[in-house]
CSV table of C-alpha atoms and ligand atoms in Angstrom, one decimal:
chain,number,residue,atom,x,y,z
A,178,MET,CA,-17.5,11.1,0.8
A,179,GLU,CA,-14.7,12.9,2.4
A,180,ILE,CA,-14.2,11.2,6.0
A,181,LYS,CA,-14.0,13.8,8.7
A,182,GLU,CA,-11.3,12.7,11.4
A,183,ILE,CA,-11.9,12.7,15.1
A,184,THR,CA,-8.6,13.9,16.1
A,185,LEU,CA,-7.3,12.8,19.5
A,186,GLU,CA,-7.7,16.4,21.0
A,187,GLU,CA,-11.3,16.3,20.2
A,188,LEU,CA,-12.1,12.6,21.2
A,189,ASP,CA,-14.5,12.5,23.6
A,190,THR,CA,-14.2,8.5,24.5
A,191,GLU,CA,-17.4,8.3,26.5
A,192,LYS,CA,-19.3,9.8,23.8
A,193,PHE,CA,-17.8,8.0,21.1
A,194,ILE,CA,-18.3,4.3,22.5
A,195,GLU,CA,-22.3,5.7,23.2
A,196,GLU,CA,-22.5,6.5,19.8
A,197,LYS,CA,-20.9,3.8,17.9
A,198,VAL,CA,-22.9,1.0,20.4
A,199,GLY,CA,-25.5,2.8,19.4
A,200,TYR,CA,-25.2,2.7,15.6
A,201,ILE,CA,-24.0,-0.8,15.8
A,202,SER,CA,-27.1,-2.0,17.7
A,203,SER,CA,-29.2,0.1,15.1
A,204,VAL,CA,-27.7,-1.1,12.1
A,205,VAL,CA,-27.5,-5.0,12.8
A,206,GLY,CA,-31.2,-5.0,14.8
A,207,ASN,CA,-32.1,-8.4,15.8
A,208,GLY,CA,-29.6,-9.9,13.9
A,209,TYR,CA,-26.1,-11.1,13.7
A,210,ALA,CA,-22.9,-10.0,12.7
A,211,ILE,CA,-19.2,-11.2,12.1
A,212,ASN,CA,-16.1,-9.9,12.9
A,213,ALA,CA,-12.5,-11.0,12.4
A,214,LEU,CA,-10.2,-10.6,15.5
A,215,SER,CA,-6.0,-9.8,14.6
A,216,GLY,CA,-5.8,-9.0,18.3
A,217,GLY,CA,-4.5,-5.6,17.1
A,218,VAL,CA,-5.7,-2.5,18.8
A,219,ASP,CA,-8.3,-1.9,15.8
A,220,SER,CA,-10.0,-5.2,15.8
A,221,ALA,CA,-9.9,-5.8,19.3
A,222,VAL,CA,-11.6,-2.3,20.0
A,223,VAL,CA,-14.0,-3.1,17.3
A,224,THR,CA,-14.9,-6.6,18.8
A,225,MET,CA,-15.8,-4.8,22.1
A,226,LEU,CA,-17.7,-2.2,20.7
A,227,GLY,CA,-19.6,-5.0,18.9
A,228,HIS,CA,-19.5,-7.3,22.1
A,229,SER,CA,-21.2,-4.5,24.0
A,230,ALA,CA,-23.8,-3.7,21.0
A,231,LEU,CA,-24.7,-7.4,20.2
A,232,GLY,CA,-23.4,-9.6,23.0
A,233,ASP,CA,-23.4,-13.1,21.8
A,234,ARG,CA,-24.9,-11.9,18.6
A,235,LEU,CA,-21.2,-10.9,17.6
A,236,ILE,CA,-19.6,-14.3,16.4
A,237,THR,CA,-15.9,-13.2,16.7
A,238,TYR,CA,-13.2,-15.1,14.4
A,239,ILE,CA,-9.5,-15.6,14.9
A,240,VAL,CA,-8.6,-16.5,11.4
A,241,GLU,CA,-5.3,-18.8,11.6
A,242,ASN,CA,-4.1,-18.0,8.4
A,243,GLY,CA,-0.6,-19.2,9.0
A,244,ILE,CA,1.1,-16.2,8.8
A,245,MET,CA,0.3,-14.6,12.4
A,246,ARG,CA,3.3,-14.2,15.0
A,247,GLU,CA,4.5,-17.1,17.3
A,248,GLY,CA,1.9,-17.9,20.0
A,249,GLU,CA,-0.5,-15.3,18.6
A,250,VAL,CA,-3.6,-17.1,17.7
A,251,ASP,CA,-4.0,-18.9,21.0
A,252,GLY,CA,-2.8,-15.8,23.0
A,253,VAL,CA,-5.4,-13.5,21.4
A,254,TYR,CA,-8.3,-16.2,21.6
A,255,SER,CA,-7.6,-16.9,25.5
A,256,ILE,CA,-7.6,-13.0,26.1
A,257,PHE,CA,-11.2,-12.5,24.7
A,258,ASP,CA,-12.6,-15.8,25.7
A,259,ASP,CA,-11.8,-14.5,29.2
A,260,LEU,CA,-13.5,-11.2,28.6
A,261,GLY,CA,-16.7,-13.1,27.5
A,262,VAL,CA,-16.6,-12.5,23.7
A,263,ASN,CA,-18.3,-15.1,21.5
A,264,VAL,CA,-14.4,-15.7,19.9
A,265,LYS,CA,-13.8,-19.0,17.5
A,266,ILE,CA,-10.6,-19.9,15.7
A,267,TYR,CA,-10.9,-20.4,11.8
A,268,TYR,CA,-8.2,-22.7,10.6
A,269,ALA,CA,-7.1,-21.5,6.9
A,270,LYS,CA,-3.6,-21.9,6.7
A,271,ASP,CA,-3.8,-24.3,3.5
A,272,GLN,CA,-6.1,-21.5,2.0
A,273,PHE,CA,-3.8,-18.8,2.1
A,274,PHE,CA,-0.5,-20.5,1.4
A,275,GLY,CA,-2.6,-21.7,-1.8
A,276,ALA,CA,-3.6,-18.2,-2.9
A,277,LEU,CA,-0.1,-16.8,-2.2
A,278,LYS,CA,1.8,-19.5,-4.0
A,279,GLY,CA,3.9,-18.3,-6.5
A,280,LEU,CA,3.1,-14.7,-6.1
A,281,GLU,CA,5.8,-12.0,-5.7
A,282,ASP,CA,4.6,-8.7,-6.6
A,283,PRO,CA,3.3,-7.1,-3.4
A,284,GLU,CA,-0.1,-5.9,-4.8
A,285,GLU,CA,-0.9,-9.2,-6.1
A,286,LYS,CA,0.0,-10.7,-2.7
A,287,ARG,CA,-2.3,-8.1,-1.0
A,288,GLU,CA,-5.1,-8.8,-3.3
A,289,ALA,CA,-5.0,-12.5,-2.9
A,290,ILE,CA,-5.3,-12.2,0.7
A,291,THR,CA,-7.8,-9.8,0.6
A,292,GLN,CA,-9.8,-12.2,-1.6
A,293,THR,CA,-8.9,-15.2,0.6
A,294,PHE,CA,-10.2,-13.3,3.6
A,295,TYR,CA,-13.2,-11.6,2.5
A,296,LYS,CA,-14.6,-13.7,-0.2
A,297,ASP,CA,-13.7,-17.2,0.3
A,298,ILE,CA,-13.2,-17.4,4.2
A,299,PHE,CA,-15.7,-14.5,5.3
A,300,GLY,CA,-18.5,-15.0,2.4
A,301,LYS,CA,-18.6,-18.6,3.5
A,302,LEU,CA,-19.1,-17.6,7.3
A,303,VAL,CA,-21.4,-15.1,6.9
A,304,LYS,CA,-23.6,-17.5,5.0
A,305,GLU,CA,-23.3,-20.2,7.3
A,306,SER,CA,-24.3,-17.9,10.0
A,307,GLY,CA,-27.0,-16.2,8.8
A,308,ALA,CA,-24.7,-12.9,9.7
A,309,LYS,CA,-25.5,-9.7,7.2
A,310,HIS,CA,-22.9,-7.7,8.5
A,311,LEU,CA,-18.9,-7.7,9.0
A,312,LEU,CA,-17.7,-5.5,11.6
A,313,GLN,CA,-14.1,-4.1,11.1
A,314,GLY,CA,-11.6,-1.8,12.4
A,315,THR,CA,-10.5,0.3,9.3
A,316,ASN,CA,-8.9,3.1,10.4
A,317,LEU,CA,-8.3,6.7,8.6
A,318,THR,CA,-4.7,5.9,8.0
A,319,ASP,CA,-5.7,2.5,5.9
A,320,VAL,CA,-8.5,4.6,3.9
A,321,ARG,CA,-6.4,7.6,3.5
A,322,GLU,CA,-3.2,5.7,2.2
A,323,THR,CA,-5.2,2.9,0.1
A,324,VAL,CA,-7.3,6.0,-1.7
A,325,ALA,CA,-4.0,8.0,-2.2
A,326,GLY,CA,-2.9,4.6,-4.4
A,327,ILE,CA,0.2,4.3,-1.9
A,328,LYS,CA,-0.7,0.7,-1.0
A,329,ARG,CA,-3.7,-1.6,-0.8
A,330,GLN,CA,-4.7,-1.9,2.8
A,331,HIS,CA,-6.3,-5.3,2.8
A,332,ASN,CA,-9.3,-4.0,4.5
A,333,VAL,CA,-10.2,-1.0,2.7
A,334,LEU,CA,-13.4,-2.0,0.3
A,335,LYS,CA,-16.1,0.3,0.0
A,336,GLN,CA,-14.2,3.5,-0.1
A,337,LEU,CA,-12.3,2.1,-3.3
A,338,GLY,CA,-15.9,1.4,-4.6
A,339,ILE,CA,-16.3,-2.3,-3.9
A,340,ASP,CA,-19.8,-3.1,-3.1
A,341,THR,CA,-19.3,-5.7,-0.4
A,342,GLN,CA,-23.0,-6.9,-0.7
A,343,LYS,CA,-22.6,-7.9,-4.4
A,344,GLU,CA,-19.1,-9.0,-4.4
A,345,TYR,CA,-19.1,-10.9,-1.1
A,346,GLY,CA,-22.7,-11.3,0.4
A,347,TYR,CA,-22.4,-9.1,3.3
A,348,LYS,CA,-22.3,-5.5,4.4
A,349,VAL,CA,-19.2,-3.7,6.2
A,350,ILE,CA,-19.7,-1.7,9.4
A,351,GLU,CA,-16.5,0.5,10.1
A,352,PRO,CA,-16.9,2.4,13.6
A,353,LEU,CA,-13.6,3.4,13.6
A,354,VAL,CA,-13.1,4.9,10.1
A,355,GLU,CA,-12.8,8.9,11.6
A,356,LEU,CA,-9.9,7.8,13.9
A,357,ARG,CA,-6.3,7.5,13.8
A,358,LYS,CA,-4.1,5.0,15.5
A,359,PRO,CA,-3.3,7.2,19.0
A,360,ALA,CA,-7.1,7.6,19.3
A,361,ILE,CA,-8.3,4.4,19.0
A,362,ARG,CA,-5.8,3.2,21.7
A,363,LYS,CA,-7.7,5.9,24.0
A,364,VAL,CA,-10.8,4.3,23.0
A,365,GLY,CA,-9.5,1.1,24.0
A,366,GLU,CA,-8.2,2.0,27.6
A,367,ALA,CA,-11.9,3.6,27.9
A,368,LEU,CA,-13.1,0.2,27.0
A,369,LYS,CA,-10.8,-1.5,30.0
A,370,LEU,CA,-9.2,-3.6,27.3
A,371,PRO,CA,-6.1,-4.9,28.7
A,372,ILE,CA,-3.1,-2.4,28.7
A,373,GLU,CA,-0.9,-5.3,26.4
A,374,ILE,CA,-3.5,-4.7,23.5
A,375,TYR,CA,-4.3,-0.9,23.8
A,376,ASN,CA,-0.8,-0.5,24.0
A,377,LYS,CA,0.3,-2.8,21.5
A,378,PRO,CA,2.4,-2.1,18.5
A,379,PRO,CA,0.9,-2.1,15.1
A,380,PHE,CA,0.5,-5.4,13.1
A,381,PRO,CA,-1.2,-5.6,9.5
A,382,GLY,CA,-3.8,-7.2,8.8
A,383,PRO,CA,-1.8,-9.4,6.0
A,384,ALA,CA,0.7,-10.1,8.8
A,385,LEU,CA,3.9,-11.4,8.3
A,386,ALA,CA,3.4,-11.7,4.6
A,387,THR,CA,4.0,-8.0,4.5
A,388,ARG,CA,7.4,-8.4,5.8
A,389,ILE,CA,8.3,-11.0,3.3
A,390,ILE,CA,9.9,-9.6,-0.2
A,391,GLY,CA,9.3,-12.2,-2.8
A,392,GLU,CA,6.7,-15.1,-2.3
A,393,VAL,CA,5.2,-16.1,0.9
A,394,THR,CA,6.0,-20.1,1.6
A,395,PRO,CA,5.5,-21.8,4.9
A,396,GLU,CA,9.3,-21.9,5.4
A,397,ARG,CA,9.9,-18.5,4.7
A,398,VAL,CA,7.2,-17.1,6.8
A,399,GLU,CA,8.7,-19.4,9.9
A,400,THR,CA,12.3,-17.7,9.0
A,401,VAL,CA,10.5,-13.8,9.4
A,402,ARG,CA,8.6,-15.5,12.0
A,403,LYS,CA,11.8,-16.4,14.3
A,404,ALA,CA,13.1,-13.2,13.7
A,405,THR,CA,10.1,-11.3,14.5
A,406,THR,CA,10.0,-12.6,18.0
A,407,ILE,CA,13.8,-11.8,18.6
A,408,VAL,CA,13.1,-8.1,17.2
A,409,GLU,CA,10.3,-7.8,19.6
A,410,GLU,CA,11.8,-9.0,22.6
A,411,GLU,CA,14.6,-6.8,22.0
A,412,LEU,CA,12.7,-3.6,21.2
A,413,THR,CA,9.6,-3.7,23.5
A,414,ASP,CA,10.9,-1.4,25.9
A,415,LYS,CA,12.4,1.3,23.4
A,416,GLY,CA,9.3,3.6,23.3
A,417,ALA,CA,9.1,3.1,19.9
A,418,PHE,CA,6.0,3.1,17.4
A,419,GLN,CA,6.5,0.0,15.3
A,420,TYR,CA,9.5,-2.4,15.0
A,421,LEU,CA,9.6,-5.6,12.8
A,422,ALA,CA,12.0,-7.8,10.9
A,423,ILE,CA,11.8,-8.4,7.1
A,424,LEU,CA,13.1,-11.1,5.1
A,425,HIS,CA,14.8,-10.3,2.0
A,426,GLU,CA,14.7,-11.8,-1.3
A,427,ASP,CA,18.6,-11.7,-2.2
A,428,ARG,CA,21.0,-13.9,-0.7
A,429,VAL,CA,24.3,-13.0,0.3
A,430,THR,CA,27.6,-15.0,0.9
A,431,GLY,CA,28.2,-15.2,4.8
A,432,MET,CA,30.7,-17.9,6.7
A,433,ARG,CA,29.9,-20.6,9.1
A,434,GLU,CA,32.4,-22.8,10.7
A,435,GLY,CA,34.8,-21.7,8.2
A,436,LYS,CA,33.2,-22.6,5.1
A,437,ARG,CA,31.2,-20.4,2.7
A,438,ASP,CA,27.2,-20.2,3.8
A,439,PHE,CA,25.4,-18.5,0.8
A,440,GLY,CA,22.3,-17.6,3.0
A,441,GLN,CA,19.4,-15.1,3.7
A,442,GLU,CA,19.2,-11.5,4.9
A,443,ILE,CA,16.9,-10.2,7.4
A,444,GLN,CA,16.6,-6.4,7.9
A,445,ILE,CA,15.4,-4.8,11.3
A,446,ARG,CA,13.0,-1.6,11.1
A,447,CYS,CA,12.5,0.2,14.2
A,448,TRP,CA,10.0,3.4,13.7
A,449,ASP,CA,9.2,6.5,15.6
A,450,SER,CA,6.0,7.9,14.6
A,451,LYS,CA,2.9,9.3,15.7
A,452,ASP,CA,0.2,7.7,13.4
A,453,ALA,CA,2.2,5.8,10.8
A,454,LYS,CA,1.2,8.9,8.3
A,455,THR,CA,5.2,9.3,8.4
A,456,GLY,CA,7.9,7.7,10.5
A,457,ARG,CA,11.7,7.9,11.2
A,458,PRO,CA,14.2,5.2,12.2
A,459,THR,CA,14.7,4.9,16.0
A,460,GLU,CA,18.1,5.8,17.1
A,461,LEU,CA,19.0,2.3,18.6
A,462,SER,CA,22.1,2.1,20.6
A,463,TRP,CA,24.9,0.1,18.8
A,464,TYR,CA,24.6,-2.4,21.8
A,465,THR,CA,20.9,-3.2,21.0
A,466,LEU,CA,21.7,-3.4,17.2
A,467,ASP,CA,24.5,-5.8,17.9
A,468,ILE,CA,22.6,-7.9,20.4
A,469,MET,CA,19.6,-8.6,17.5
A,470,ALA,CA,22.3,-9.1,14.9
A,471,GLU,CA,23.8,-11.8,16.8
A,472,ARG,CA,20.6,-13.7,17.9
A,473,ILE,CA,19.1,-13.4,14.7
A,474,THR,CA,22.0,-15.2,13.1
A,475,GLU,CA,22.4,-17.8,15.6
A,476,GLU,CA,19.1,-18.5,16.7
A,477,VAL,CA,17.2,-18.3,12.6
A,478,PRO,CA,18.2,-21.2,10.3
A,479,GLY,CA,19.9,-19.8,7.2
A,480,VAL,CA,20.3,-16.3,8.0
A,481,VAL,CA,23.9,-14.7,7.8
A,482,ASN,CA,23.3,-11.4,7.2
A,483,VAL,CA,21.3,-8.4,9.3
A,484,THR,CA,20.6,-4.9,8.3
A,485,TYR,CA,19.1,-1.9,10.0
A,486,SER,CA,17.1,0.5,7.9
A,487,ILE,CA,17.8,4.0,8.1
A,488,THR,CA,15.4,5.6,5.9
A,489,LYS,CA,12.2,7.8,6.7
A,490,LYS,CA,8.9,7.3,5.7
A,491,PRO,CA,8.4,9.1,3.0
A,492,PRO,CA,9.9,7.6,0.7
A,493,SER,CA,10.1,4.2,2.7
A,494,THR,CA,6.9,2.7,4.1
A,495,ILE,CA,6.6,1.1,7.6
A,496,GLU,CA,6.0,-2.6,6.3
A,497,ALA,CA,7.9,-3.9,3.2
A,498,ILE,CA,5.2,-4.7,0.9
B,597,LIG,P1,2.8,1.4,5.8
B,597,LIG,O1,3.6,0.3,5.4
B,597,LIG,O2,1.8,1.6,4.7
B,597,LIG,O3,2.2,1.2,6.8
B,597,LIG,O4,3.8,2.6,5.7
B,597,LIG,C1,1.3,2.0,7.7
B,597,LIG,C2,0.7,1.4,8.7
B,597,LIG,O5,-0.5,0.8,8.4
B,597,LIG,C3,-0.1,-1.0,8.8
B,597,LIG,N1,-0.4,-1.5,7.3
B,597,LIG,C4,-1.6,-2.1,7.5
B,597,LIG,N2,-2.5,-2.5,8.3
B,597,LIG,N3,-3.5,-3.8,6.5
B,597,LIG,C5,-3.6,-3.2,7.9
B,597,LIG,O6,-4.6,-3.2,8.8
B,597,LIG,C6,-2.6,-3.5,5.8
B,597,LIG,O7,-3.2,-4.2,4.5
B,597,LIG,C7,-1.6,-3.0,6.1
B,597,LIG,N4,-0.6,-2.6,5.2
B,597,LIG,C8,0.5,-1.4,6.1
B,597,LIG,C9,1.2,-0.9,9.0
B,597,LIG,O8,1.8,-2.0,9.8
B,597,LIG,C10,2.0,0.4,9.8
B,597,LIG,O9,1.4,0.6,11.1
């Protein structure tokens, strides 16, 4: 069934929150539900809707999958713990790196993450907790791009005809599926989430794995994680929609201390966009680009080259895989 969008202009946040809280309560009844919190605006909004509806009967997991950004897991845990949410960290680094081992094809990597997440981890957690529902923040852009065959977004399941009850042992509740990002931010503000959460640039569910071309190994994640920290520090105040660092598979010849260094290459992307459907590279100043190139080649071991992507979406996409 075609999902009807609720546009930013049409959205009445109070009515939306009331309706969705009522909907979650009625679907879950007296039971338990679980959800995965990455700390991005979508999962944060869903967590607060679920928390309002179910209180401690919503068990929220932050999955430490080894592919999150520097300090992210602990930072998100402490914000939501302070908000009174029943939140736990689930440690699963080895499971994710095991599933990603040897994979290079983008869609195979996405599929491995989806299976590890929904089947192995949440299948088990649901069974152990007695929950029957998984609450998640799938948004309209995720659904439309996946259904159009552009990219398999990790969280799109039933819209692809996947029977989650049969495959994973639980039903999925998706209260945000009629909204795009700007509308979700407005709901986040109305739910009184901290501004750093409801204004946070988007970050994909498959995390830093979407920013690594080729195999995702702990060492390669560490490289892109360090570059990401620098890019985020330098671009946070530029008013861009999203900004990221990508680790290329190619190696390039560079030089250090007068010697040849056949090293790695990081590409920076910084996007102006309204809702991720289309985008154009932000016109960054040379000064800003120069600082990032200096810092990345100085501070990220093994990187000898930094580039800036100047391609629009389409034909590019925002992430690299
Ligand atoms: P692309 O790369 O398709 O990204 O132009 C569009 C927007 O979606 C985010 N993105 C994802 N979000 N699961 C998510 O939750 C995913 O698998 C995924 N892939 C991309 C991306 O960061 C951008 O904001």
